[in-house]
mmCIF file of C-alpha atoms in Angstrom:
data_model
loop_
_atom_site.group_PDB
_atom_site.id
_atom_site.type_symbol
_atom_site.label_atom_id
_atom_site.label_comp_id
_atom_site.label_asym_id
_atom_site.label_seq_id
_atom_site.Cartn_x
_atom_site.Cartn_y
_atom_site.Cartn_z
ATOM 1 C CA MET E 27 76.897 80.128 127.264
ATOM 2 C CA SER E 28 80.073 81.762 128.644
ATOM 3 C CA LYS E 29 78.076 81.982 131.961
ATOM 4 C CA THR E 30 77.859 78.358 131.907
ATOM 5 C CA TYR E 31 81.154 77.419 130.252
ATOM 6 C CA GLY E 32 83.543 80.303 130.871
ATOM 7 C CA ASN E 33 85.364 82.661 128.645
ATOM 8 C CA VAL E 34 87.007 79.922 126.606
ATOM 9 C CA PHE E 35 84.963 76.913 125.299
ATOM 10 C CA GLN E 36 84.549 74.786 122.466
ATOM 11 C CA VAL E 37 81.530 74.105 120.162
ATOM 12 C CA PHE E 38 80.833 71.965 117.157
ATOM 13 C CA LEU E 39 79.499 73.956 114.138
ATOM 14 C CA GLY E 40 78.526 70.875 112.190
ATOM 15 C CA PRO E 41 81.684 68.743 111.853
ATOM 16 C CA LYS E 42 84.007 71.698 112.773
ATOM 17 C CA LYS E 43 85.235 72.071 116.311
ATOM 18 C CA THR E 44 85.340 75.824 116.922
ATOM 19 C CA VAL E 45 86.970 77.464 119.963
ATOM 20 C CA VAL E 46 84.910 80.382 121.237
ATOM 21 C CA LEU E 47 86.579 83.412 123.058
ATOM 22 C CA VAL E 48 84.375 85.642 124.932
ATOM 23 C CA GLY E 49 85.214 89.158 126.103
ATOM 24 C CA TYR E 50 87.941 91.730 125.078
ATOM 25 C CA LYS E 51 90.493 90.728 127.782
ATOM 26 C CA THR E 52 90.240 87.090 126.846
ATOM 27 C CA VAL E 53 90.547 87.723 123.012
ATOM 28 C CA LYS E 54 93.487 90.086 123.636
ATOM 29 C CA GLU E 55 95.180 87.465 125.907
ATOM 30 C CA ALA E 56 94.761 84.876 123.155
ATOM 31 C CA LEU E 57 95.957 86.745 120.153
ATOM 32 C CA VAL E 58 98.667 88.824 121.996
ATOM 33 C CA ASN E 59 100.145 86.387 124.350
ATOM 34 C CA HIS E 60 99.153 83.060 122.487
ATOM 35 C CA ALA E 61 99.500 84.298 119.051
ATOM 36 C CA GLU E 62 100.967 80.942 117.574
ATOM 37 C CA GLU E 63 98.257 78.722 119.303
ATOM 38 C CA PHE E 64 95.374 81.203 118.203
ATOM 39 C CA GLY E 65 96.468 82.741 115.060
ATOM 40 C CA ASP E 66 95.703 80.324 112.523
ATOM 41 C CA ARG E 67 92.036 80.923 111.587
ATOM 42 C CA ASP E 68 89.871 78.641 109.532
ATOM 43 C CA ILE E 69 88.706 80.399 106.110
ATOM 44 C CA VAL E 70 85.283 79.940 104.864
ATOM 45 C CA PRO E 71 85.478 77.712 101.753
ATOM 46 C CA SER E 72 84.197 79.936 99.286
ATOM 47 C CA PHE E 73 86.899 82.646 100.350
ATOM 48 C CA ARG E 74 89.592 79.890 100.351
ATOM 49 C CA ILE E 75 88.623 79.083 96.716
ATOM 50 C CA MET E 76 88.553 82.618 95.508
ATOM 51 C CA ASN E 77 91.702 83.930 97.082
ATOM 52 C CA ASP E 78 93.861 80.678 97.571
ATOM 53 C CA LYS E 79 95.110 82.134 100.937
ATOM 54 C CA HIS E 80 96.521 85.415 99.319
ATOM 55 C CA GLY E 81 96.202 88.856 100.973
ATOM 56 C CA ILE E 82 96.301 90.328 104.144
ATOM 57 C CA ILE E 83 92.790 89.095 105.178
ATOM 58 C CA PHE E 84 93.101 85.617 104.312
ATOM 59 C CA SER E 85 96.610 84.703 105.379
ATOM 60 C CA ASN E 86 98.070 83.352 108.866
ATOM 61 C CA GLY E 87 101.415 83.275 110.572
ATOM 62 C CA GLU E 88 104.546 84.319 108.565
ATOM 63 C CA ASN E 89 102.762 85.102 105.565
ATOM 64 C CA TRP E 90 100.361 87.380 107.403
ATOM 65 C CA LYS E 91 103.262 89.074 108.987
ATOM 66 C CA GLU E 92 104.903 89.592 105.506
ATOM 67 C CA MET E 93 101.467 91.015 103.942
ATOM 68 C CA ARG E 94 100.923 93.115 106.963
ATOM 69 C CA ARG E 95 104.383 94.693 106.592
ATOM 70 C CA PHE E 96 103.862 95.167 102.842
ATOM 71 C CA ALA E 97 100.572 96.742 103.347
ATOM 72 C CA LEU E 98 101.578 99.193 106.256
ATOM 73 C CA SER E 99 104.686 100.214 104.233
ATOM 74 C CA ASN E 100 102.457 101.012 101.158
ATOM 75 C CA LEU E 101 99.732 102.844 103.173
ATOM 76 C CA ARG E 102 102.615 105.006 104.623
ATOM 77 C CA ASP E 103 103.792 105.824 101.059
ATOM 78 C CA LEU E 104 100.235 106.795 100.244
ATOM 79 C CA GLY E 105 100.001 109.356 103.049
ATOM 80 C CA MET E 106 98.160 107.139 105.672
ATOM 81 C CA GLY E 107 98.901 108.589 109.158
ATOM 82 C CA LYS E 108 99.768 112.051 107.885
ATOM 83 C CA ARG E 109 97.937 115.304 107.775
ATOM 84 C CA GLY E 110 96.967 114.692 104.202
ATOM 85 C CA SER E 111 95.079 111.473 104.783
ATOM 86 C CA GLU E 112 93.269 113.289 107.766
ATOM 87 C CA GLU E 113 92.044 116.014 105.654
ATOM 88 C CA LYS E 114 90.584 113.473 102.986
ATOM 89 C CA ILE E 115 88.870 111.661 105.917
ATOM 90 C CA ILE E 116 87.342 114.994 107.287
ATOM 91 C CA GLU E 117 86.337 116.025 103.898
ATOM 92 C CA GLU E 118 84.399 112.721 103.290
ATOM 93 C CA ILE E 119 82.813 112.940 106.550
ATOM 94 C CA GLN E 120 81.333 116.269 105.334
ATOM 95 C CA TYR E 121 79.760 114.459 102.361
ATOM 96 C CA LEU E 122 78.520 111.674 104.740
ATOM 97 C CA LYS E 123 77.113 114.324 107.070
ATOM 98 C CA GLY E 124 75.166 115.870 104.068
ATOM 99 C CA GLU E 125 73.737 112.352 103.248
ATOM 100 C CA PHE E 126 72.568 111.983 106.849
ATOM 101 C CA ASP E 127 70.946 115.464 106.799
ATOM 102 C CA LYS E 128 68.871 114.405 103.867
ATOM 103 C CA PHE E 129 66.640 112.203 106.143
ATOM 104 C CA GLU E 130 65.863 115.223 108.149
ATOM 105 C CA GLY E 131 65.988 113.537 111.741
ATOM 106 C CA LYS E 132 63.994 110.473 110.807
ATOM 107 C CA ALA E 133 65.275 106.866 111.307
ATOM 108 C CA PHE E 134 67.215 105.372 108.397
ATOM 109 C CA ASP E 135 69.794 102.623 107.701
ATOM 110 C CA THR E 136 73.285 103.958 107.869
ATOM 111 C CA THR E 137 74.936 100.728 106.405
ATOM 112 C CA GLN E 138 75.061 101.998 102.873
ATOM 113 C CA PRO E 139 76.166 105.556 103.060
ATOM 114 C CA VAL E 140 79.005 104.441 105.509
ATOM 115 C CA ASN E 141 80.027 101.919 103.132
ATOM 116 C CA TYR E 142 80.160 104.686 100.631
ATOM 117 C CA ALA E 143 82.121 106.997 102.746
ATOM 118 C CA VAL E 144 84.680 104.404 103.836
ATOM 119 C CA SER E 145 85.180 103.217 99.959
ATOM 120 C CA ASN E 146 85.487 106.963 99.245
ATOM 121 C CA ILE E 147 88.186 107.512 101.782
ATOM 122 C CA ILE E 148 90.306 104.610 100.431
ATOM 123 C CA SER E 149 89.581 105.635 96.856
ATOM 124 C CA SER E 150 90.793 109.341 97.795
ATOM 125 C CA ILE E 151 93.913 108.250 99.596
ATOM 126 C CA VAL E 152 94.967 105.617 96.970
ATOM 127 C CA TYR E 153 93.805 107.162 93.685
ATOM 128 C CA GLY E 154 93.483 110.991 94.563
ATOM 129 C CA SER E 155 89.687 111.169 93.865
ATOM 130 C CA ARG E 156 86.258 110.276 95.293
ATOM 131 C CA PHE E 157 82.893 109.349 93.809
ATOM 132 C CA GLU E 158 79.684 110.875 94.123
ATOM 133 C CA TYR E 159 77.225 108.617 96.305
ATOM 134 C CA THR E 160 74.849 108.561 93.155
ATOM 135 C CA ASP E 161 77.448 107.467 90.722
ATOM 136 C CA PRO E 162 75.991 104.100 89.586
ATOM 137 C CA GLN E 163 79.360 102.344 88.721
ATOM 138 C CA PHE E 164 80.446 103.382 92.233
ATOM 139 C CA THR E 165 77.450 102.028 94.017
ATOM 140 C CA GLU E 166 77.178 98.875 92.080
ATOM 141 C CA MET E 167 80.851 98.189 92.870
ATOM 142 C CA VAL E 168 80.401 98.913 96.769
ATOM 143 C CA ASP E 169 77.227 96.985 96.601
ATOM 144 C CA ARG E 170 78.669 93.850 95.011
ATOM 145 C CA ALA E 171 81.655 93.853 97.343
ATOM 146 C CA ASN E 172 79.117 93.874 100.256
ATOM 147 C CA GLU E 173 77.061 91.209 98.575
ATOM 148 C CA ASN E 174 80.086 88.938 98.279
ATOM 149 C CA VAL E 175 80.960 89.281 101.978
ATOM 150 C CA ARG E 176 77.267 88.743 102.779
ATOM 151 C CA VAL E 177 76.868 85.610 100.570
ATOM 152 C CA GLY E 178 80.439 84.302 101.556
ATOM 153 C CA GLY E 179 80.055 84.539 105.385
ATOM 154 C CA SER E 180 82.450 85.962 107.795
ATOM 155 C CA VAL E 181 86.023 86.261 106.768
ATOM 156 C CA SER E 182 87.437 84.629 110.041
#
């Protein structure tokens, strides 16, 4: 559609008017140079009901800025951006590599192992420990989170 209408155009998704931005430069221009006009995202109703616009993912404007500052401050306190967090990421990548090696060069879906690795990195940084990829409680928790996103639709 961008070949016909350009890098910025609107479409109707049902009754909702939606602005479509195409390409990295266009999106960056909109979000950096025109943040006030483009910063307020519509939230899928199921996410709005569950979260009442709270949290860094579901907020906009000043509320988002405040949540972002809070999150970055806490992540720094937990060691994000420091040598310790880098070591935890490298350690988890070794576990992920081990999972990939089990497929012996055959094609496979990387989604689940990568989700487990990302969850373990967060767990390791926040709680100081990780889970085995075979831990039933861990896999159920990660799989349910993924299912919630799939059923609820895109965040923004």
